[in-house]
Tab-separated table of C-alpha atoms in Angstrom:
chain	number	residue	atom	x	y	z
A	60	MET	CA	0.057	0.020	-0.028
A	61	LYS	CA	0.773	3.558	-0.827
A	62	VAL	CA	0.067	6.463	1.595
A	63	VAL	CA	0.661	10.028	1.078
A	64	VAL	CA	0.891	12.443	4.039
A	65	ILE	CA	0.534	16.458	3.146
A	66	GLY	CA	0.271	19.430	4.904
A	67	ALA	CA	-3.788	20.894	4.289
A	68	GLN	CA	-2.838	24.279	5.416
A	69	TRP	CA	0.416	26.663	5.021
A	70	GLY	CA	2.894	24.003	6.471
A	71	ASP	CA	3.704	23.373	10.008
A	72	GLU	CA	0.868	21.120	10.590
A	73	GLY	CA	3.124	18.593	12.567
A	74	LYS	CA	3.500	16.340	9.352
A	75	GLY	CA	6.717	15.099	10.653
A	76	LYS	CA	5.264	13.888	14.120
A	77	ILE	CA	2.547	11.657	11.918
A	78	VAL	CA	4.658	10.583	9.260
A	79	ASP	CA	7.247	9.040	12.444
A	80	TYR	CA	4.103	7.451	14.038
A	81	LEU	CA	2.564	5.956	10.562
A	82	ALA	CA	6.269	4.845	9.544
A	83	GLY	CA	6.199	2.024	12.375
A	84	ASP	CA	3.793	0.099	9.892
A	85	ALA	CA	5.909	1.498	6.680
A	86	GLN	CA	8.823	-0.265	5.009
A	87	ILE	CA	9.929	2.612	2.963
A	88	ILE	CA	9.603	6.525	3.772
A	89	VAL	CA	10.029	8.752	0.626
A	90	ARG	CA	10.063	12.789	0.871
A	91	PHE	CA	8.708	13.927	-2.426
A	92	SER	CA	9.411	17.566	-2.160
A	93	GLY	CA	10.978	20.329	-0.767
A	94	GLY	CA	14.596	20.834	0.832
A	95	ALA	CA	16.164	22.550	4.177
A	96	ASN	CA	13.589	25.074	3.839
A	97	ALA	CA	11.417	22.534	5.446
A	98	GLY	CA	11.711	21.692	9.309
A	99	HIS	CA	9.716	18.588	11.263
A	100	THR	CA	10.278	18.482	15.199
A	101	ILE	CA	9.851	14.589	16.252
A	102	VAL	CA	9.564	14.149	20.204
A	103	LEU	CA	10.397	10.727	21.763
A	104	GLY	CA	10.041	10.584	25.303
A	105	SER	CA	12.660	13.218	26.546
A	106	GLU	CA	14.229	13.161	23.199
A	107	GLU	CA	13.733	15.850	20.463
A	108	TYR	CA	14.705	15.621	16.804
A	109	ALA	CA	14.334	18.455	14.279
A	110	LEU	CA	14.921	17.112	10.786
A	111	HIS	CA	15.275	19.448	7.722
A	112	LEU	CA	15.948	17.116	4.480
A	113	ILE	CA	15.734	13.538	6.226
A	114	PRO	CA	12.562	11.644	6.118
A	115	SER	CA	10.766	11.367	9.468
A	116	GLY	CA	11.014	7.599	9.559
A	117	ILE	CA	14.735	7.481	10.138
A	118	LEU	CA	14.055	7.092	13.619
A	119	TYR	CA	12.888	3.529	13.323
A	120	PRO	CA	16.033	1.307	12.702
A	121	ASP	CA	14.510	-1.089	10.194
A	122	LYS	CA	13.180	1.354	7.822
A	123	THR	CA	14.582	2.591	4.482
A	124	VAL	CA	14.126	6.205	3.504
A	125	ILE	CA	14.554	8.115	0.299
A	126	LEU	CA	15.046	11.872	-0.613
A	127	GLY	CA	12.823	11.807	-3.902
A	128	ALA	CA	13.142	13.291	-7.119
A	129	GLY	CA	11.221	16.394	-6.091
A	130	MET	CA	13.779	17.485	-3.664
A	131	ALA	CA	16.191	20.112	-3.823
A	132	ILE	CA	19.183	18.858	-1.631
A	133	ASP	CA	21.750	20.912	-0.159
A	134	PRO	CA	24.679	18.319	0.261
A	135	GLN	CA	26.335	20.443	3.361
A	136	ALA	CA	23.065	20.369	5.361
A	137	LEU	CA	22.192	16.710	4.267
A	138	PHE	CA	25.497	15.427	5.827
A	139	SER	CA	25.298	17.842	8.767
A	140	GLU	CA	21.948	16.382	9.491
A	141	LEU	CA	23.193	12.487	8.817
A	142	ALA	CA	26.338	13.770	11.255
A	143	MET	CA	23.739	14.696	13.844
A	144	LEU	CA	21.748	11.662	13.926
A	145	ASN	CA	24.825	9.526	14.062
A	146	GLU	CA	26.193	11.261	17.109
A	147	ARG	CA	22.583	10.880	18.644
A	148	GLY	CA	23.062	7.129	18.213
A	149	ILE	CA	20.782	7.003	15.000
A	150	GLU	CA	22.411	4.266	12.506
A	151	THR	CA	21.882	5.797	9.131
A	152	SER	CA	24.419	3.561	7.055
A	153	GLY	CA	22.819	1.989	4.480
A	154	ARG	CA	19.512	3.321	5.159
A	155	VAL	CA	19.206	6.726	3.621
A	156	PHE	CA	18.957	6.985	-0.243
A	157	ILE	CA	18.679	9.752	-3.004
A	158	SER	CA	16.690	9.649	-6.086
A	159	SER	CA	19.023	10.143	-8.888
A	160	ARG	CA	16.584	12.705	-10.384
A	161	ALA	CA	16.681	15.218	-7.283
A	162	HIS	CA	18.139	18.432	-7.740
A	163	ILE	CA	21.145	19.856	-5.898
A	164	VAL	CA	21.459	23.413	-3.932
A	165	LEU	CA	24.687	25.393	-4.672
A	166	PRO	CA	26.014	28.015	-2.508
A	167	ARG	CA	25.485	30.680	-5.039
A	168	TYR	CA	21.710	30.094	-4.969
A	169	ILE	CA	21.329	30.778	-1.269
A	170	ASN	CA	23.111	34.121	-2.038
A	171	ILE	CA	20.688	34.907	-5.054
A	172	ASP	CA	17.531	33.668	-3.203
A	173	LYS	CA	18.182	35.914	-0.197
A	174	ASN	CA	19.320	39.003	-2.946
A	175	ARG	CA	16.352	38.584	-4.831
A	176	ASP	CA	13.537	38.514	-1.922
A	177	GLU	CA	15.016	41.644	-0.524
A	178	GLY	CA	14.888	43.127	-3.751
A	179	ARG	CA	11.222	42.557	-4.607
A	180	LYS	CA	8.602	45.601	-3.701
A	181	LYS	CA	6.754	43.079	-1.843
A	182	PRO	CA	9.006	40.257	-0.540
A	183	ILE	CA	7.839	36.651	-0.018
A	184	GLY	CA	9.445	35.890	2.957
A	185	THR	CA	11.349	33.040	1.686
A	186	THR	CA	13.801	31.086	4.247
A	187	GLY	CA	16.779	32.167	2.261
A	188	ARG	CA	17.692	28.325	1.801
A	189	GLY	CA	18.385	28.433	-1.784
A	190	ILE	CA	15.276	26.213	-2.767
A	191	GLY	CA	13.408	28.674	-4.804
A	192	ILE	CA	16.598	29.432	-6.773
A	193	THR	CA	16.957	25.606	-7.574
A	194	TYR	CA	13.599	24.907	-8.579
A	195	SER	CA	14.191	28.008	-11.152
A	196	MET	CA	17.384	26.427	-12.341
A	197	LYS	CA	15.442	23.410	-12.859
A	198	SER	CA	12.664	24.621	-14.775
A	199	ASP	CA	15.303	26.758	-16.789
A	200	ARG	CA	16.935	23.592	-17.744
A	201	ASP	CA	20.216	24.967	-15.988
A	202	GLY	CA	20.157	22.793	-12.921
A	203	ILE	CA	22.305	19.997	-11.681
A	204	ARG	CA	21.219	16.444	-10.526
A	205	ILE	CA	22.296	13.722	-8.649
A	206	ALA	CA	22.403	11.653	-11.658
A	207	ASP	CA	24.597	14.385	-13.252
A	208	LEU	CA	27.856	13.947	-10.788
A	209	GLY	CA	29.079	11.359	-13.093
A	210	TRP	CA	28.909	13.290	-16.277
A	211	LYS	CA	32.283	14.975	-16.915
A	212	GLU	CA	31.115	17.349	-19.567
A	213	LYS	CA	27.975	18.613	-17.042
A	214	MET	CA	30.431	18.739	-14.446
A	215	GLU	CA	33.180	21.035	-16.383
A	216	ASP	CA	30.606	23.206	-17.271
A	217	LEU	CA	29.791	24.389	-13.689
A	218	GLU	CA	31.633	27.534	-12.129
A	219	SER	CA	34.837	26.670	-10.428
A	220	ALA	CA	33.297	27.862	-6.793
A	221	ASP	CA	30.580	25.135	-7.501
A	222	GLN	CA	32.976	22.435	-8.752
A	223	GLU	CA	35.150	23.269	-5.505
A	224	PHE	CA	31.815	22.958	-3.014
A	225	LEU	CA	30.854	19.527	-4.775
A	226	ALA	CA	34.133	18.098	-4.578
A	227	PRO	CA	34.129	16.475	-0.895
A	228	TYR	CA	30.636	15.194	-1.646
A	229	LEU	CA	30.789	13.463	-4.723
A	230	ASP	CA	31.583	10.250	-3.665
A	231	ARG	CA	29.261	10.292	-1.014
A	232	LEU	CA	26.335	11.175	-2.898
A	233	ARG	CA	27.187	8.732	-5.727
A	234	ALA	CA	26.924	6.225	-3.134
A	235	MET	CA	23.611	7.044	-1.823
A	236	SER	CA	21.916	7.711	-5.475
A	237	VAL	CA	19.180	5.434	-6.762
A	238	ASP	CA	17.020	4.976	-9.514
A	239	LEU	CA	13.625	5.748	-7.272
A	240	ALA	CA	11.190	4.347	-10.156
A	241	SER	CA	13.059	1.052	-10.222
A	242	PHE	CA	13.419	0.797	-6.813
A	243	ILE	CA	9.801	1.084	-6.190
A	244	MET	CA	8.857	-0.970	-9.374
A	245	HIS	CA	10.627	-3.826	-7.643
A	246	ARG	CA	8.860	-3.401	-4.198
A	247	LYS	CA	5.362	-3.028	-5.396
A	248	ASN	CA	4.154	-4.826	-2.406
A	249	ALA	CA	5.770	-3.066	0.298
A	250	HIS	CA	3.740	-0.276	2.537
A	251	ILE	CA	5.515	2.971	1.417
A	252	LEU	CA	4.940	6.093	2.909
A	253	PHE	CA	5.128	9.624	1.047
A	254	GLU	CA	6.232	12.577	2.929
A	255	GLY	CA	5.418	15.919	1.879
A	256	ALA	CA	6.646	19.338	2.712
A	257	GLN	CA	4.921	22.454	3.546
A	258	GLY	CA	1.645	22.619	2.983
A	259	ALA	CA	-1.252	22.476	0.041
A	260	LEU	CA	-1.708	26.342	0.429
A	261	LEU	CA	1.646	26.701	-0.294
A	262	ASP	CA	1.548	24.873	-3.611
A	263	LEU	CA	3.333	26.737	-6.615
A	264	ASP	CA	-0.136	26.199	-8.308
A	265	LEU	CA	-3.007	25.435	-5.778
A	266	GLY	CA	-1.513	27.956	-3.302
A	267	THR	CA	-1.706	31.652	-2.632
A	268	TYR	CA	0.495	32.398	-5.405
A	269	PRO	CA	3.022	34.357	-5.453
A	270	TYR	CA	3.220	33.926	-1.481
A	271	VAL	CA	4.040	30.126	-1.906
A	272	SER	CA	6.943	27.827	-2.076
A	273	SER	CA	8.548	27.004	-5.286
A	274	GLY	CA	7.845	23.168	-5.079
A	275	MET	CA	5.032	20.909	-5.440
A	276	SER	CA	3.420	20.561	-1.912
A	277	CYS	CA	0.000	19.115	-3.043
A	278	ALA	CA	-0.814	15.441	-3.013
A	279	ALA	CA	0.097	15.284	-6.603
A	280	GLY	CA	3.536	15.903	-6.017
A	281	ALA	CA	4.052	12.753	-4.293
A	282	ALA	CA	3.475	10.635	-7.817
A	283	VAL	CA	5.765	13.026	-9.472
A	284	GLY	CA	8.416	13.371	-6.754
A	285	GLY	CA	8.006	9.450	-5.748
A	286	CYS	CA	8.374	8.620	-9.410
A	287	VAL	CA	5.377	6.355	-9.108
A	288	GLY	CA	2.247	6.926	-11.505
A	289	PRO	CA	-0.844	8.758	-9.788
A	290	ARG	CA	-3.188	5.670	-9.724
A	291	ALA	CA	-0.390	3.791	-7.650
A	292	LEU	CA	-1.077	6.118	-4.672
A	293	ASP	CA	-3.666	4.488	-2.468
A	294	LYS	CA	-4.789	6.851	0.292
A	295	VAL	CA	-4.123	10.809	0.718
A	296	LEU	CA	-3.889	11.993	4.181
A	297	GLY	CA	-4.277	15.946	4.929
A	298	VAL	CA	-2.592	17.078	8.194
A	299	PHE	CA	-4.000	20.247	10.037
A	300	LYS	CA	-3.805	21.857	12.779
A	301	ALA	CA	-7.120	22.795	15.588
A	302	TYR	CA	-6.133	26.532	14.634
A	303	SER	CA	-3.947	28.201	11.538
A	304	THR	CA	-0.610	29.453	11.009
A	305	ARG	CA	1.800	30.722	8.602
A	306	VAL	CA	4.952	31.771	8.498
A	307	GLY	CA	6.165	34.633	6.081
A	308	ASN	CA	4.457	37.172	3.970
A	309	GLY	CA	0.886	36.751	2.059
A	310	PRO	CA	-2.883	36.782	2.821
A	311	PHE	CA	-4.084	34.971	5.944
A	312	PRO	CA	-7.760	35.840	6.180
A	313	SER	CA	-8.435	33.824	9.377
A	314	GLU	CA	-5.220	35.780	11.447
A	315	PHE	CA	-5.886	37.050	14.700
A	316	ASP	CA	-6.760	40.633	14.965
A	317	SER	CA	-3.449	42.543	16.280
A	318	SER	CA	-5.683	45.367	17.672
A	319	GLY	CA	-7.705	42.989	19.928
A	320	GLU	CA	-6.228	39.562	19.906
A	321	ASP	CA	-2.979	39.870	20.774
A	322	ALA	CA	-3.059	37.814	24.070
A	323	LEU	CA	-5.030	34.929	22.256
A	324	CYS	CA	-2.071	35.080	19.432
A	325	ARG	CA	0.405	34.688	22.355
A	326	PHE	CA	-1.360	32.069	24.075
A	327	ILE	CA	-1.554	29.832	20.973
A	328	ARG	CA	2.093	30.573	19.837
A	329	ASP	CA	3.347	29.852	22.864
A	330	THR	CA	1.237	27.003	24.250
A	331	GLY	CA	1.787	25.197	20.510
A	332	ARG	CA	5.626	26.286	20.510
A	333	GLU	CA	4.659	28.064	17.052
A	334	TYR	CA	8.350	29.195	16.362
A	335	GLY	CA	10.009	27.961	12.537
A	336	VAL	CA	12.365	24.565	13.119
A	337	THR	CA	14.263	26.135	10.264
A	338	THR	CA	14.237	29.810	10.982
A	339	GLY	CA	13.287	30.074	14.752
A	340	ARG	CA	10.617	32.753	13.320
A	341	PRO	CA	7.295	33.056	15.482
A	342	ARG	CA	4.594	32.013	13.437
A	343	ARG	CA	1.563	34.037	12.171
A	344	CYS	CA	-1.460	32.599	14.323
A	345	GLY	CA	-5.299	32.666	13.565
A	346	TYR	CA	-8.500	30.802	13.743
A	347	LEU	CA	-8.729	27.328	11.931
A	348	ASP	CA	-9.852	28.233	8.229
A	349	LEU	CA	-12.667	25.787	7.458
A	350	ALA	CA	-13.144	27.321	4.138
A	351	ALA	CA	-9.552	26.897	3.187
A	352	LEU	CA	-9.291	22.987	4.519
A	353	ARG	CA	-12.172	22.526	2.454
A	354	TYR	CA	-10.305	23.540	-0.673
A	355	ALA	CA	-7.384	21.766	0.300
A	356	CYS	CA	-9.182	18.686	0.842
A	357	PHE	CA	-11.069	18.680	-2.506
A	358	THR	CA	-8.003	19.942	-4.663
A	359	ASN	CA	-6.022	17.287	-3.156
A	360	SER	CA	-8.557	14.342	-3.061
A	361	ILE	CA	-7.711	14.036	0.754
A	362	ASP	CA	-9.690	10.824	1.798
A	363	SER	CA	-8.882	11.346	5.886
A	364	LEU	CA	-7.570	14.119	7.752
A	365	VAL	CA	-5.198	14.175	10.777
A	366	MET	CA	-6.076	16.847	13.341
A	367	THR	CA	-2.660	17.827	15.472
A	368	HIS	CA	-2.337	20.365	18.464
A	369	LEU	CA	-5.834	19.786	19.664
A	370	ASP	CA	-4.618	19.716	23.048
A	371	VAL	CA	-3.696	23.531	22.618
A	372	TYR	CA	-7.330	24.767	23.371
A	373	ASP	CA	-7.517	22.437	26.464
A	374	THR	CA	-8.000	25.312	28.828
A	375	MET	CA	-10.245	27.850	26.630
A	376	GLU	CA	-13.685	28.482	27.707
A	377	GLU	CA	-14.933	28.784	23.703
A	378	ILE	CA	-13.081	28.076	20.594
A	379	ARG	CA	-13.825	30.033	17.055
A	380	ALA	CA	-13.241	28.670	13.910
A	381	CYS	CA	-13.691	30.663	10.532
A	382	ILE	CA	-16.324	29.188	8.110
A	383	GLY	CA	-16.509	31.585	5.392
A	384	TYR	CA	-15.320	35.314	4.573
A	385	ARG	CA	-16.476	38.793	4.361
A	386	ILE	CA	-15.157	40.517	1.464
A	387	GLY	CA	-16.759	43.886	0.458
A	388	ASN	CA	-20.863	43.418	1.112
A	389	LYS	CA	-20.455	39.736	-0.124
A	390	ILE	CA	-20.427	36.462	2.026
A	391	VAL	CA	-17.861	34.080	0.386
A	392	GLU	CA	-17.638	30.427	0.998
A	393	ASP	CA	-15.324	29.108	-0.936
A	394	PHE	CA	-11.278	29.904	-0.974
A	395	PRO	CA	-10.783	32.587	-3.301
A	396	ALA	CA	-7.896	32.446	-6.171
A	397	SER	CA	-7.425	36.316	-5.942
A	398	ILE	CA	-4.902	37.447	-3.425
A	399	GLU	CA	-6.455	41.085	-3.676
A	400	ASP	CA	-9.844	39.202	-2.261
A	401	LEU	CA	-7.948	37.235	0.187
A	402	LEU	CA	-6.105	40.301	1.636
A	403	ALA	CA	-9.536	41.905	2.034
A	404	ALA	CA	-11.339	39.116	3.699
A	405	LYS	CA	-12.597	39.169	6.960
A	406	PRO	CA	-13.243	35.589	8.791
A	407	VAL	CA	-16.685	34.692	9.372
A	408	LEU	CA	-16.491	32.753	12.528
A	409	ARG	CA	-18.459	30.103	14.371
A	410	THR	CA	-17.999	29.518	18.220
A	411	PHE	CA	-17.827	26.452	20.135
A	412	THR	CA	-18.008	25.562	23.751
A	413	GLY	CA	-14.409	24.629	25.089
A	414	TRP	CA	-13.987	21.353	27.147
A	415	LYS	CA	-11.597	22.676	29.792
A	416	GLN	CA	-10.183	19.352	30.307
A	417	ARG	CA	-6.842	17.626	29.314
A	418	LEU	CA	-7.024	15.727	26.508
A	419	ALA	CA	-3.829	13.810	26.432
A	420	ASP	CA	-5.250	11.894	29.509
A	421	ARG	CA	-7.435	10.010	27.162
A	422	LEU	CA	-6.162	7.042	25.465
A	423	THR	CA	-9.266	6.722	22.916
A	424	TYR	CA	-11.411	9.288	21.113
A	425	GLU	CA	-14.560	7.693	22.819
A	426	GLU	CA	-13.195	9.247	26.004
A	427	PHE	CA	-13.024	12.611	24.396
A	428	PRO	CA	-15.279	15.342	26.148
A	429	VAL	CA	-18.360	15.881	24.361
A	430	GLU	CA	-17.289	19.662	23.292
A	431	ALA	CA	-14.224	18.048	21.556
A	432	MET	CA	-16.098	15.496	19.711
A	433	GLU	CA	-18.375	18.340	18.319
A	434	TYR	CA	-15.547	20.426	17.043
A	435	ILE	CA	-14.262	17.278	15.180
A	436	GLU	CA	-17.429	16.213	14.118
A	437	PHE	CA	-18.495	19.855	12.549
A	438	ILE	CA	-15.128	19.759	10.607
A	439	GLU	CA	-15.840	16.365	9.395
A	440	ARG	CA	-19.272	17.734	8.178
A	441	PHE	CA	-18.029	20.974	6.846
A	442	CYS	CA	-14.956	19.436	4.834
A	443	GLU	CA	-16.922	16.069	4.063
A	444	THR	CA	-13.842	14.205	4.791
A	445	PRO	CA	-13.596	12.168	8.095
A	446	VAL	CA	-10.657	13.292	10.707
A	447	ASP	CA	-9.491	9.512	11.308
A	448	ILE	CA	-6.236	10.330	13.387
A	449	VAL	CA	-6.279	13.131	16.372
A	450	SER	CA	-2.812	14.287	18.078
A	451	VAL	CA	-3.098	15.685	21.733
A	452	GLY	CA	0.362	16.235	22.364
A	453	CYS	CA	4.025	16.344	20.785
A	454	ASP	CA	5.244	12.783	21.754
A	455	ARG	CA	4.784	9.693	19.256
A	456	LYS	CA	2.357	8.330	22.194
A	457	ASP	CA	-0.022	11.331	22.259
A	458	THR	CA	-1.982	9.963	19.042
A	459	ILE	CA	-5.335	8.796	18.505
A	460	ILE	CA	-6.062	6.634	15.551
A	461	ARG	CA	-10.047	6.368	14.735
A	462	LYS	CA	-9.000	4.301	11.893
A	463	SER	CA	-5.617	3.345	10.459
A	464	PRO	CA	-4.712	4.421	6.597
A	465	TRP	CA	-2.591	0.783	6.253
A	466	ARG	CA	-6.295	-0.577	6.477
A	467	GLY	CA	-7.911	-1.618	3.241
């Protein structure tokens, strides 16, 4: 079975924890997009691991993890991350592979990335890791792939600084290279987990363009970056938070109002630890945007939703969620493509009663307070998609499975 996990919001939904949890039943985990601009935090007891390039399943000693064809790979960041894992007792040798079709991030791309964003009249808020430039070079047919490292003519065409940068990594990168299509073709019956980066609302085509990432963070990207056909994918899971967050610039219709909701924003940010894993930047916070979530469910054929950070609301008297937008004198229920409309949109809110109980003490969904169930069941009806997994804490064990994606 092949299962896809994507973010259903603007990234930072907790995909890393969910992939780590589901990887227990997988043999292979493939990260299909993004680069070191992404960040996943995994908590195991007292240990915390911040991953940027390596798929989350690496913490299981018997799993194979692969950096897919849709990724942009910074060799320096990759080997630093592998060294960190090895120093902490996670054996990675022989378990980490790279698709030969993946593209490489060169140091000069990072400088171009930062300078380009700073030079924009309206900066996008890039992480400055060179990912966007790598994808730009890729679409211009000027990029370099893992498969090209043994191509003498291609390597000689690189600038001398690029050649010098790559020299110490060549043997190691080639040793990790794998033809991903062939690899999966010969393991058709394996349980394979495809891990996305960022979120559906940051997808280059489906997201809030131009305030998006440069790669495919939609579910369709799993087929392209995972080197399989779309009909080979069995299930798509969309991970979302009980509220919404966004990093960088761009429209965010359900964002907390800075003139009257500062205290609520600080509470959510601090309780939910809403600071970037890669950059440390505080995330913008807001109400759960159900109109945007429903849009993500439809455009990504999401079979089931995974709700995270529900425990952040444990102490609140009431909870509100966005069910549409007021744009001018109109009420809009669908997620607009127009950035102008999204910037002008004011959230239409629905209020729910809080449960005032610690959800992490509950071992099953049936033990949840009725108020928490009502919030979840409203989301299911609104999005016409079941919420099959609920996370109520940082640790792997704080995960309630209502229905396993590995079941038929």
